[in-house]
């Protein structure tokens, strides 16, 4: 029984993944554009969902807006511009590269470079220490040898 | 010495960033409309559906644009504050009745009082999209030239009115049209 309900629930998953909408498209390219756009725009009510995923009323309105604009033959860029004019860059899941978002985009690179420098410095220091130690070991061996040989002269 | 100070400095930097992060309000999204012309609409009035209102009709006036709905719980909390503000007659108050049933909206105004000089209807939420509305209530201040000068998200409190709205309204009223 338990398994049966599990199987049933997993069958429901594909339906739960997206908010249900019945939009018809005349050509598959347009449908593709619709699906990409709605999965790149953020629902502002439930901020960690795209408007494709969200069941909020605002998300449904924004999906309708995207759909209508595509039907009117508007390009992807025009639709994105329309949304950012109204809701700001926040509506985009992929923020544009700007002075304000510079830290966001360059942060990972900066940290990677810092990490590489740190590793390099640590390795260098370890090597120097090892070299010093081996130098000392050599000296110790020489002293021992001299002691063993005794005073010959 | 550096060995001890460096972790401390790193810790302080991290603490500062975390403190900033804690004090940010993620639901407050800066409006790209600020200092831009008020988005155009032409919408039927709630109390007189045959008449329409457009932002151009309000040119030369400072007006407060309040997005509300009878289904919105926080609007109920905000309503007495707006009633109070309306009594001071400091500013023209325009309501955007957002995605609401006109009958329910009228009933709301009849029972709770009507602070709006005029309310317009946006039943399918299109005006809301043009104004970047994502949560009701939202309140905008528009100056005499028709530029959006301020946006407030969420219910307006008496403190907001005293500390933000009234001083800003006075400032905008003093500006030439």
Short mmCIF file of C-alpha atoms in Angstrom, two decimals:
data_model
loop_
_atom_site.label_atom_id
_atom_site.label_comp_id
_atom_site.label_asym_id
_atom_site.label_seq_id
_atom_site.Cartn_x
_atom_site.Cartn_y
_atom_site.Cartn_z
CA UNK A 1 0.00 0.00 0.00
CA UNK A 2 2.83 2.30 1.00
CA UNK A 3 4.63 1.57 -2.25
CA UNK A 4 1.48 2.09 -4.25
CA UNK A 5 0.98 5.60 -2.88
CA UNK A 6 4.67 6.36 -3.46
CA UNK A 7 4.37 5.30 -7.07
CA UNK A 8 1.25 7.40 -7.43
CA UNK A 9 2.96 10.45 -5.94
CA UNK A 10 6.00 10.11 -8.18
CA UNK A 11 3.66 9.91 -11.17
CA UNK A 12 2.25 13.26 -10.09
CA UNK A 13 5.69 14.89 -10.03
CA UNK A 14 5.83 15.99 -13.66
CA UNK A 15 2.57 17.86 -13.12
CA UNK A 16 3.74 19.53 -9.93
CA UNK A 17 6.95 20.81 -11.50
CA UNK A 18 5.23 23.54 -13.48
CA UNK A 19 2.24 25.70 -12.82
CA UNK A 20 -0.57 24.55 -15.04
CA UNK A 21 -1.38 26.82 -17.92
CA UNK A 22 -3.02 26.16 -21.20
CA UNK A 23 -1.28 28.32 -23.74
CA UNK A 24 -1.32 27.38 -27.38
CA UNK A 25 1.43 28.34 -29.77
CA UNK A 26 1.33 28.42 -33.53
CA UNK A 27 4.98 27.46 -33.93
CA UNK A 28 7.32 25.44 -31.70
CA UNK A 29 9.99 28.15 -31.79
CA UNK A 30 7.66 30.55 -30.07
CA UNK A 31 6.82 27.95 -27.47
CA UNK A 32 10.54 27.43 -26.90
CA UNK A 33 11.01 31.18 -26.45
CA UNK A 34 8.09 31.27 -24.01
CA UNK A 35 9.48 28.43 -21.96
CA UNK A 36 12.98 29.91 -21.80
CA UNK A 37 11.72 33.37 -20.90
CA UNK A 38 9.35 32.26 -18.18
CA UNK A 39 12.09 30.17 -16.61
CA UNK A 40 14.49 33.13 -16.57
CA UNK A 41 12.15 35.64 -14.98
CA UNK A 42 11.77 35.75 -11.25
CA UNK A 43 8.38 35.75 -9.57
CA UNK A 44 8.53 38.76 -7.28
CA UNK A 45 6.03 37.46 -4.79
CA UNK A 46 7.74 34.15 -4.10
CA UNK A 47 11.25 35.29 -4.77
CA UNK A 48 12.98 31.99 -5.20
CA UNK A 49 10.73 30.75 -7.96
CA UNK A 50 10.62 31.56 -11.62
CA UNK A 51 7.36 32.75 -13.10
CA UNK A 52 7.14 29.38 -14.85
CA UNK A 53 7.22 27.55 -11.51
CA UNK A 54 5.10 29.82 -9.43
CA UNK A 55 1.38 29.58 -8.93
CA UNK A 56 1.14 33.11 -7.57
CA UNK A 57 -1.34 35.35 -9.33
CA UNK A 58 1.34 37.83 -10.29
CA UNK A 59 3.32 35.04 -11.94
CA UNK A 60 0.25 34.06 -13.96
CA UNK A 61 -0.20 37.68 -15.04
CA UNK A 62 3.45 37.94 -16.05
CA UNK A 63 3.21 34.68 -18.01
CA UNK A 64 0.20 36.09 -19.79
CA UNK A 65 2.19 39.25 -20.53
CA UNK A 66 5.11 37.24 -21.97
CA UNK A 67 2.70 35.13 -24.02
CA UNK A 68 0.91 38.15 -25.44
CA UNK A 69 4.12 39.93 -26.30
CA UNK A 70 5.42 36.84 -28.11
CA UNK A 71 2.15 36.62 -30.04
CA UNK A 72 2.66 40.24 -31.05
CA UNK A 73 6.00 39.22 -32.49
CA UNK A 74 8.12 40.97 -29.85
CA UNK A 75 11.70 39.76 -29.53
CA UNK A 76 13.23 38.20 -26.45
CA UNK A 77 15.24 41.36 -25.74
CA UNK A 78 12.17 43.55 -26.00
CA UNK A 79 10.32 41.41 -23.47
CA UNK A 80 13.27 41.36 -21.06
CA UNK A 81 13.53 45.15 -21.41
CA UNK A 82 9.80 45.49 -20.72
CA UNK A 83 10.18 43.52 -17.49
CA UNK A 84 13.31 45.30 -16.26
CA UNK A 85 11.75 48.71 -16.97
CA UNK A 86 9.01 47.79 -14.53
CA UNK A 87 10.60 45.53 -11.96
CA UNK A 88 14.32 46.30 -12.24
CA UNK A 89 17.17 43.86 -12.76
CA UNK A 90 15.86 41.90 -9.82
CA UNK A 91 13.31 40.23 -12.09
CA UNK A 92 16.13 38.55 -14.01
CA UNK A 93 17.66 35.34 -12.74
CA UNK A 94 20.77 36.17 -14.75
CA UNK A 95 21.68 39.70 -13.68
CA UNK A 96 23.44 41.79 -16.35
CA UNK A 97 27.10 42.70 -15.89
CA UNK A 98 27.18 46.26 -14.53
CA UNK A 99 29.21 48.30 -12.05
CA UNK A 100 26.66 47.41 -9.38
CA UNK A 101 26.76 43.69 -10.08
CA UNK A 102 30.52 43.60 -10.69
CA UNK A 103 31.28 42.07 -7.31
CA UNK A 104 28.71 39.37 -7.95
CA UNK A 105 30.26 38.35 -11.26
CA UNK A 106 33.93 38.91 -10.44
CA UNK A 107 33.80 37.76 -6.80
CA UNK A 108 34.36 34.06 -7.58
CA UNK A 109 37.29 34.87 -9.89
CA UNK A 110 38.86 37.14 -7.26
CA UNK A 111 38.53 34.43 -4.62
CA UNK A 112 40.00 31.83 -6.98
CA UNK A 113 43.03 34.05 -7.67
CA UNK A 114 43.46 34.75 -3.94
CA UNK A 115 43.30 31.01 -3.27
CA UNK A 116 45.92 30.23 -5.91
CA UNK A 117 48.24 32.92 -4.48
CA UNK A 118 47.76 31.52 -0.97
CA UNK A 119 48.54 27.95 -2.10
CA UNK A 120 51.61 29.20 -3.96
CA UNK A 121 52.91 31.06 -0.88
CA UNK A 122 52.32 28.10 1.43
CA UNK A 123 54.10 25.69 -0.92
CA UNK A 124 57.02 28.08 -1.26
CA UNK A 125 57.37 28.44 2.50
CA UNK A 126 57.20 24.66 3.02
CA UNK A 127 59.93 24.14 0.43
CA UNK A 128 62.23 26.66 2.09
CA UNK A 129 61.70 25.04 5.47
CA UNK A 130 62.46 21.60 3.98
CA UNK A 131 65.62 22.90 2.34
CA UNK A 132 66.76 24.41 5.61
CA UNK A 133 66.10 21.15 7.43
CA UNK A 134 68.03 19.07 4.92
CA UNK A 135 70.90 21.57 5.19
CA UNK A 136 70.92 21.09 8.93
CA UNK A 137 70.82 17.30 8.56
CA UNK A 138 73.90 17.44 6.35
CA UNK A 139 75.76 19.54 8.89
CA UNK A 140 74.80 17.12 11.67
CA UNK A 141 76.12 14.19 9.64
CA UNK A 142 79.38 16.00 9.06
CA UNK A 143 79.78 16.74 12.75
CA UNK A 144 79.06 13.12 13.63
CA UNK A 145 81.61 11.94 11.07
CA UNK A 146 84.23 14.29 12.43
CA UNK A 147 83.52 13.11 15.96
CA UNK A 148 83.76 9.49 14.90
CA UNK A 149 87.04 10.03 13.14
CA UNK A 150 88.43 11.72 16.21
CA UNK A 151 91.31 14.13 16.27
CA UNK A 152 93.75 12.76 13.74
CA UNK A 153 96.26 15.48 13.54
CA UNK B 1 52.05 39.58 15.06
CA UNK B 2 50.41 39.60 11.62
CA UNK B 3 49.53 35.96 12.19
CA UNK B 4 47.19 36.99 15.00
CA UNK B 5 45.81 40.18 13.50
CA UNK B 6 44.97 38.80 10.04
CA UNK B 7 42.23 36.38 11.19
CA UNK B 8 40.77 39.15 13.31
CA UNK B 9 40.61 41.50 10.33
CA UNK B 10 39.03 38.79 8.18
CA UNK B 11 36.50 38.12 10.91
CA UNK B 12 35.59 41.81 11.17
CA UNK B 13 35.11 42.11 7.40
CA UNK B 14 32.87 39.04 7.39
CA UNK B 15 30.91 40.33 10.37
CA UNK B 16 30.31 43.65 8.60
CA UNK B 17 29.00 41.92 5.46
CA UNK B 18 26.76 39.62 7.48
CA UNK B 19 25.40 42.56 9.46
CA UNK B 20 24.54 44.39 6.24
CA UNK B 21 22.91 41.23 4.93
CA UNK B 22 20.82 40.84 8.07
CA UNK B 23 19.54 44.38 7.85
CA UNK B 24 18.54 44.21 4.19
CA UNK B 25 14.88 43.57 3.53
CA UNK B 26 14.70 41.12 0.63
CA UNK B 27 11.06 41.92 -0.08
CA UNK B 28 11.89 45.56 -0.68
CA UNK B 29 12.86 45.81 -4.30
CA UNK B 30 14.07 49.21 -5.49
CA UNK B 31 11.69 50.57 -8.10
CA UNK B 32 13.17 51.46 -11.48
CA UNK B 33 10.32 53.95 -11.84
CA UNK B 34 11.82 56.53 -9.48
CA UNK B 35 12.27 59.94 -11.11
CA UNK B 36 10.63 58.62 -14.28
CA UNK B 37 7.25 59.69 -15.69
CA UNK B 38 4.30 57.92 -14.12
CA UNK B 39 3.28 54.95 -16.31
CA UNK B 40 0.32 55.88 -18.49
CA UNK B 41 -3.09 54.33 -17.98
CA UNK B 42 -6.66 55.16 -18.75
CA UNK B 43 -8.91 53.28 -16.41
CA UNK B 44 -12.57 53.37 -15.38
CA UNK B 45 -13.40 54.90 -12.04
CA UNK B 46 -14.68 52.53 -9.40
CA UNK B 47 -17.57 54.74 -8.36
CA UNK B 48 -18.42 55.81 -11.93
CA UNK B 49 -17.34 53.11 -14.41
CA UNK B 50 -18.31 55.22 -17.40
CA UNK B 51 -15.73 57.86 -16.56
CA UNK B 52 -12.04 57.30 -17.05
CA UNK B 53 -9.00 58.69 -15.34
CA UNK B 54 -5.50 59.13 -16.79
CA UNK B 55 -2.31 60.47 -15.12
CA UNK B 56 -2.48 63.45 -17.52
CA UNK B 57 -5.67 64.57 -15.71
CA UNK B 58 -3.62 65.00 -12.54
CA UNK B 59 -0.82 67.10 -13.99
CA UNK B 60 0.06 70.07 -11.84
CA UNK B 61 -0.97 68.26 -8.67
CA UNK B 62 1.00 66.21 -6.21
CA UNK B 63 -0.79 62.91 -5.87
CA UNK B 64 -0.48 59.77 -3.85
CA UNK B 65 -1.18 56.56 -5.74
CA UNK B 66 -2.20 53.76 -3.44
CA UNK B 67 -2.65 50.19 -4.70
CA UNK B 68 -5.31 48.37 -2.69
CA UNK B 69 -7.78 45.52 -2.82
CA UNK B 70 -10.57 44.28 -0.62
CA UNK B 71 -8.95 40.83 -0.49
CA UNK B 72 -5.70 42.26 0.85
CA UNK B 73 -5.24 41.81 4.58
CA UNK B 74 -2.48 44.39 5.05
CA UNK B 75 -4.65 46.97 3.29
CA UNK B 76 -7.13 46.70 6.13
CA UNK B 77 -4.32 47.51 8.53
CA UNK B 78 -3.27 50.46 6.39
CA UNK B 79 -6.75 51.85 5.76
CA UNK B 80 -7.20 53.94 8.96
CA UNK B 81 -3.80 55.55 8.29
CA UNK B 82 -4.96 56.62 4.84
CA UNK B 83 -8.25 57.89 6.26
CA UNK B 84 -6.27 60.02 8.67
CA UNK B 85 -4.02 61.32 5.90
CA UNK B 86 -7.06 62.14 3.76
CA UNK B 87 -8.48 64.30 6.55
CA UNK B 88 -5.38 66.48 6.50
CA UNK B 89 -6.05 67.22 2.79
CA UNK B 90 -2.32 67.52 2.18
CA UNK B 91 -2.37 65.58 -1.07
CA UNK B 92 -4.71 64.14 -3.71
CA UNK B 93 -5.13 60.45 -3.01
CA UNK B 94 -5.82 58.16 -5.95
CA UNK B 95 -6.56 54.49 -5.35
CA UNK B 96 -5.80 51.65 -7.72
CA UNK B 97 -8.28 48.92 -6.95
CA UNK B 98 -6.10 46.00 -7.98
CA UNK B 99 -7.61 42.73 -9.23
CA UNK B 100 -10.72 43.16 -7.19
CA UNK B 101 -14.43 42.63 -7.49
CA UNK B 102 -16.02 46.10 -7.88
CA UNK B 103 -18.94 45.23 -5.59
CA UNK B 104 -16.61 44.01 -2.83
CA UNK B 105 -14.44 47.09 -3.30
CA UNK B 106 -17.39 49.48 -3.00
CA UNK B 107 -18.61 47.64 0.06
CA UNK B 108 -15.15 47.98 1.61
CA UNK B 109 -15.16 51.76 1.07
CA UNK B 110 -18.71 52.05 2.44
CA UNK B 111 -17.89 50.21 5.66
CA UNK B 112 -14.31 51.36 6.32
CA UNK B 113 -14.48 54.89 4.94
CA UNK B 114 -13.16 56.26 1.67
CA UNK B 115 -9.83 58.12 1.84
CA UNK B 116 -9.54 58.29 -1.96
CA UNK B 117 -10.39 61.34 -4.03
CA UNK B 118 -10.93 58.79 -6.75
CA UNK B 119 -10.31 55.07 -7.18
CA UNK B 120 -9.76 53.40 -10.52
CA UNK B 121 -10.20 49.76 -11.42
CA UNK B 122 -7.52 47.38 -12.62
CA UNK B 123 -9.37 44.12 -12.76
CA UNK B 124 -6.88 42.16 -14.87
CA UNK B 125 -3.77 43.59 -13.21
CA UNK B 126 -2.29 45.23 -16.32
CA UNK B 127 -1.88 48.68 -14.78
CA UNK B 128 -0.26 46.91 -11.84
CA UNK B 129 2.33 45.35 -14.14
CA UNK B 130 3.08 48.74 -15.71
CA UNK B 131 3.70 50.18 -12.26
CA UNK B 132 5.81 47.22 -11.19
CA UNK B 133 3.36 46.22 -8.49
CA UNK B 134 4.24 42.87 -6.92
CA UNK B 135 2.52 43.02 -3.59
CA UNK B 136 -0.46 44.95 -2.34
CA UNK B 137 -0.46 47.48 -0.74
CA UNK B 138 2.02 49.70 -2.51
CA UNK B 139 2.09 53.48 -2.43
CA UNK B 140 3.65 55.92 -4.86
CA UNK B 141 4.09 59.70 -4.70
CA UNK B 142 3.89 61.58 -7.98
CA UNK B 143 5.00 65.20 -8.31
CA UNK B 144 3.42 68.08 -10.22
CA UNK B 145 5.37 67.27 -13.37
CA UNK B 146 4.06 63.73 -13.32
CA UNK B 147 7.29 62.07 -12.17
CA UNK B 148 7.25 59.20 -9.69
CA UNK B 149 9.22 60.44 -6.70
CA UNK B 150 8.76 57.80 -4.04
CA UNK B 151 7.62 54.24 -3.67
CA UNK B 152 6.60 52.51 -0.49
CA UNK B 153 6.05 48.75 -0.39
CA UNK B 154 3.75 47.24 2.21
CA UNK B 155 1.30 48.94 4.55
CA UNK B 156 1.95 52.60 5.35
CA UNK B 157 2.24 53.12 9.11
CA UNK B 158 1.54 56.34 11.06
CA UNK B 159 5.32 56.66 11.53
CA UNK B 160 5.87 56.46 7.77
CA UNK B 161 3.29 59.21 7.27
CA UNK B 162 4.90 61.49 9.85
CA UNK B 163 8.52 60.86 8.99
CA UNK B 164 8.46 60.25 5.25
CA UNK B 165 5.22 61.08 3.48
CA UNK B 166 4.25 64.43 5.01
CA UNK B 167 7.72 66.03 4.71
CA UNK B 168 8.08 64.76 1.14
CA UNK B 169 4.58 65.93 0.21
CA UNK B 170 5.36 69.39 1.61
CA UNK B 171 8.58 69.45 -0.40
CA UNK B 172 6.83 68.38 -3.62
CA UNK B 173 3.99 70.87 -3.08
CA UNK B 174 6.58 73.64 -2.85
CA UNK B 175 8.17 72.70 -6.17
CA UNK B 176 7.02 74.65 -9.24
CA UNK B 177 4.72 72.74 -11.57
#
